[in-house]
Amino acid sequence: MASHTHSARDLLDRHAEALQLFTDRVHAVRDDQWSASTPCTEWSVRDLVAHLTSEQLWVPMLLTEGRTVDEVGDAFDGDVLGDAPVTVWDRAAAEAREAFAAPGALKRTVSLSYGDSAADAYCAQMVSDAVVHSWDLSRAIGSDERLPEELVEFTRREVGPYVKGLPQTGLFAPPVKAEKGADPQTELLALLGRQI
């Protein structure tokens, strides 16, 4: 039993770190960079931050309120950032973190677009998403691209089993080949179709 609580604690720690990583990058975006392009084809910096923000906005709805995807509907479609993108991101991230950290939250089941999922698996997916998009945002705004080793390792373990199916989702480019002897971060990004 103790190991389970440890893994829940570990998952929440990684989740908090991943959100903080992205938060640091959002706070580093200059006023003239919101329309800059990113490694995510067709997404500007603003689009990328809006995507991650809307993902956070879903968390309390699905996890705390127990709503289904259909019930939430298109509430978070379009531009969720308004006139204060940084403030909106900060609030959404804080609320998502709070929802996952609530007692018993990780043991719940959530209704996602592809069916029911364990909340801890949903949280792990959100960690990976924030880690990879932190790199995208760093590259787009000329910020430090190094990702914390623990988060790289966590994300590799998380996406490894289903990496082959990711390009079909339309959210990831096909994997690219990493050079022999590449470091773990480069290998992870290559798996997820990022050209370094």
Short mmCIF file of C-alpha atoms in Angstrom, two decimals:
data_model
loop_
_atom_site.label_atom_id
_atom_site.label_comp_id
_atom_site.label_asym_id
_atom_site.label_seq_id
_atom_site.Cartn_x
_atom_site.Cartn_y
_atom_site.Cartn_z
CA MET A 1 0.00 0.00 0.00
CA ALA A 2 2.83 2.37 0.87
CA SER A 3 4.33 2.04 -2.59
CA HIS A 4 1.01 3.05 -4.14
CA THR A 5 0.85 6.28 -2.13
CA HIS A 6 4.47 6.89 -3.02
CA SER A 7 3.70 6.54 -6.72
CA ALA A 8 0.71 8.87 -6.36
CA ARG A 9 2.96 11.38 -4.59
CA ASP A 10 5.59 10.90 -7.29
CA LEU A 11 3.02 11.45 -10.03
CA LEU A 12 1.74 14.63 -8.36
CA ASP A 13 5.32 15.89 -7.97
CA ARG A 14 6.04 15.29 -11.66
CA HIS A 15 2.73 16.95 -12.58
CA ALA A 16 3.57 20.03 -10.50
CA GLU A 17 7.08 20.20 -12.00
CA ALA A 18 5.78 19.88 -15.57
CA LEU A 19 3.22 22.63 -15.03
CA GLN A 20 5.88 24.85 -13.46
CA LEU A 21 8.20 24.22 -16.42
CA PHE A 22 5.53 25.38 -18.85
CA THR A 23 4.55 28.26 -16.56
CA ASP A 24 8.14 29.54 -16.54
CA ARG A 25 8.13 29.54 -20.35
CA VAL A 26 4.74 31.28 -20.56
CA HIS A 27 6.04 34.03 -18.27
CA ALA A 28 9.09 34.40 -20.55
CA VAL A 29 7.03 35.13 -23.69
CA ARG A 30 7.61 38.71 -24.83
CA ASP A 31 4.71 40.80 -26.11
CA ASP A 32 6.04 40.57 -29.66
CA GLN A 33 6.35 36.75 -29.56
CA TRP A 34 2.73 35.64 -29.21
CA SER A 35 2.32 35.35 -32.98
CA ALA A 36 5.71 33.62 -33.51
CA SER A 37 5.67 30.14 -35.06
CA THR A 38 6.39 26.99 -33.04
CA PRO A 39 7.66 23.47 -33.86
CA CYS A 40 3.96 22.43 -33.84
CA THR A 41 3.00 22.99 -37.46
CA GLU A 42 0.29 25.61 -37.89
CA TRP A 43 0.45 26.75 -34.25
CA SER A 44 1.67 30.14 -33.11
CA VAL A 45 2.96 30.67 -29.57
CA ARG A 46 -0.50 31.88 -28.62
CA ASP A 47 -2.15 28.79 -30.16
CA LEU A 48 0.22 26.53 -28.25
CA VAL A 49 -0.41 28.25 -24.92
CA ALA A 50 -4.17 28.26 -25.63
CA HIS A 51 -4.07 24.51 -26.35
CA LEU A 52 -2.34 23.72 -23.05
CA THR A 53 -4.56 26.17 -21.18
CA SER A 54 -7.77 24.60 -22.46
CA GLU A 55 -6.40 21.15 -21.51
CA GLN A 56 -5.97 22.41 -17.92
CA LEU A 57 -9.46 23.96 -17.92
CA TRP A 58 -10.92 20.51 -18.68
CA VAL A 59 -9.37 18.89 -15.60
CA PRO A 60 -11.67 20.22 -12.83
CA MET A 61 -14.71 19.60 -15.04
CA LEU A 62 -13.82 15.96 -15.76
CA LEU A 63 -12.12 15.07 -12.49
CA THR A 64 -13.81 17.12 -9.77
CA GLU A 65 -17.27 17.53 -11.27
CA GLY A 66 -17.28 14.15 -13.01
CA ARG A 67 -18.66 15.52 -16.28
CA THR A 68 -18.31 13.72 -19.59
CA VAL A 69 -16.68 15.18 -22.68
CA ASP A 70 -20.12 15.58 -24.24
CA GLU A 71 -21.40 17.48 -21.21
CA VAL A 72 -18.49 19.93 -21.33
CA GLY A 73 -19.01 20.17 -25.09
CA ASP A 74 -17.35 23.13 -26.81
CA ALA A 75 -16.95 25.22 -23.64
CA PHE A 76 -13.20 25.48 -24.16
CA ASP A 77 -13.03 25.59 -27.95
CA GLY A 78 -11.53 28.64 -29.62
CA ASP A 79 -9.33 31.22 -27.93
CA VAL A 80 -9.54 30.73 -24.18
CA LEU A 81 -6.77 33.25 -23.41
CA GLY A 82 -8.58 36.55 -23.94
CA ASP A 83 -6.65 39.73 -23.16
CA ALA A 84 -4.56 38.25 -20.33
CA PRO A 85 -2.98 35.00 -21.59
CA VAL A 86 -0.45 34.69 -18.76
CA THR A 87 -3.05 35.24 -16.03
CA VAL A 88 -5.48 32.82 -17.65
CA TRP A 89 -2.76 30.15 -17.95
CA ASP A 90 -1.67 30.63 -14.31
CA ARG A 91 -5.22 30.23 -13.04
CA ALA A 92 -5.99 27.20 -15.25
CA ALA A 93 -2.73 25.47 -14.22
CA ALA A 94 -3.36 26.11 -10.52
CA GLU A 95 -6.89 24.73 -10.74
CA ALA A 96 -5.78 21.61 -12.64
CA ARG A 97 -3.03 20.98 -10.12
CA GLU A 98 -5.48 21.38 -7.25
CA ALA A 99 -7.97 18.99 -8.88
CA PHE A 100 -5.39 16.20 -9.31
CA ALA A 101 -3.97 16.76 -5.79
CA ALA A 102 -7.37 16.51 -4.05
CA PRO A 103 -7.69 13.48 -1.74
CA GLY A 104 -8.62 10.39 -3.74
CA ALA A 105 -8.66 12.22 -7.08
CA LEU A 106 -6.08 9.94 -8.72
CA LYS A 107 -8.20 6.86 -7.90
CA ARG A 108 -11.21 8.16 -9.84
CA THR A 109 -12.24 7.35 -13.40
CA VAL A 110 -12.59 10.16 -15.91
CA SER A 111 -14.54 10.22 -19.15
CA LEU A 112 -12.19 11.28 -21.98
CA SER A 113 -12.77 11.64 -25.71
CA TYR A 114 -11.62 8.06 -26.35
CA GLY A 115 -13.54 6.51 -23.41
CA ASP A 116 -13.15 6.08 -19.67
CA SER A 117 -9.67 6.35 -18.21
CA ALA A 118 -8.08 6.02 -14.79
CA ALA A 119 -7.39 9.48 -13.40
CA ASP A 120 -3.75 8.63 -12.67
CA ALA A 121 -3.24 7.68 -16.35
CA TYR A 122 -4.91 10.96 -17.36
CA CYS A 123 -2.55 12.84 -15.04
CA ALA A 124 0.50 11.05 -16.49
CA GLN A 125 -0.64 11.97 -19.99
CA MET A 126 -0.98 15.62 -18.93
CA VAL A 127 2.57 15.55 -17.52
CA SER A 128 3.96 14.27 -20.83
CA ASP A 129 2.01 16.84 -22.80
CA ALA A 130 3.27 19.72 -20.68
CA VAL A 131 6.88 18.47 -20.89
CA VAL A 132 6.92 18.17 -24.68
CA HIS A 133 5.10 21.47 -25.22
CA SER A 134 7.52 23.19 -22.82
CA TRP A 135 10.25 22.28 -25.28
CA ASP A 136 8.12 23.53 -28.20
CA LEU A 137 7.54 26.83 -26.42
CA SER A 138 11.21 27.17 -25.44
CA ARG A 139 12.27 26.65 -29.05
CA ALA A 140 9.67 29.16 -30.29
CA ILE A 141 10.71 31.98 -27.92
CA GLY A 142 14.46 31.29 -27.79
CA SER A 143 14.38 30.13 -24.16
CA ASP A 144 16.44 27.38 -22.49
CA GLU A 145 15.49 24.09 -24.19
CA ARG A 146 16.91 21.73 -21.57
CA LEU A 147 14.22 19.65 -19.89
CA PRO A 148 14.69 18.23 -16.38
CA GLU A 149 16.04 14.66 -16.60
CA GLU A 150 13.34 13.17 -14.35
CA LEU A 151 10.61 14.63 -16.53
CA VAL A 152 12.30 13.37 -19.71
CA GLU A 153 12.55 9.88 -18.21
CA PHE A 154 8.94 9.98 -17.00
CA THR A 155 7.67 11.08 -20.43
CA ARG A 156 9.68 8.41 -22.26
CA ARG A 157 8.17 5.71 -20.05
CA GLU A 158 4.71 7.19 -20.54
CA VAL A 159 4.69 7.57 -24.35
CA GLY A 160 6.87 4.55 -25.17
CA PRO A 161 4.08 1.96 -25.30
CA TYR A 162 1.84 3.92 -27.68
CA VAL A 163 4.31 6.07 -29.60
CA LYS A 164 3.65 4.25 -32.91
CA GLY A 165 -0.01 5.28 -32.86
CA LEU A 166 0.63 8.96 -32.06
CA PRO A 167 0.96 10.25 -35.65
CA GLN A 168 -2.57 8.90 -36.36
CA THR A 169 -3.96 11.26 -33.71
CA GLY A 170 -2.93 14.20 -35.91
CA LEU A 171 -1.24 15.81 -32.90
CA PHE A 172 2.23 14.39 -33.51
CA ALA A 173 4.49 14.18 -36.51
CA PRO A 174 5.92 10.74 -37.31
CA PRO A 175 9.06 9.83 -35.31
CA VAL A 176 12.37 11.04 -36.71
CA LYS A 177 15.65 9.19 -36.31
CA ALA A 178 17.86 10.43 -33.49
CA GLU A 179 21.60 10.29 -34.04
CA LYS A 180 23.46 7.35 -32.52
CA GLY A 181 24.43 8.12 -28.95
CA ALA A 182 21.88 10.95 -28.64
CA ASP A 183 20.98 12.03 -25.12
CA PRO A 184 17.61 10.95 -23.61
CA GLN A 185 15.96 14.32 -24.29
CA THR A 186 16.93 14.26 -27.98
CA GLU A 187 15.71 10.66 -28.26
CA LEU A 188 12.38 11.57 -26.66
CA LEU A 189 11.85 14.55 -28.96
CA ALA A 190 12.76 12.45 -32.01
CA LEU A 191 10.21 9.82 -30.93
CA LEU A 192 7.61 12.56 -30.89
CA GLY A 193 8.52 13.83 -34.33
CA ARG A 194 10.53 16.88 -33.26
CA GLN A 195 13.38 17.91 -35.54
CA ILE A 196 16.17 19.13 -33.28
#
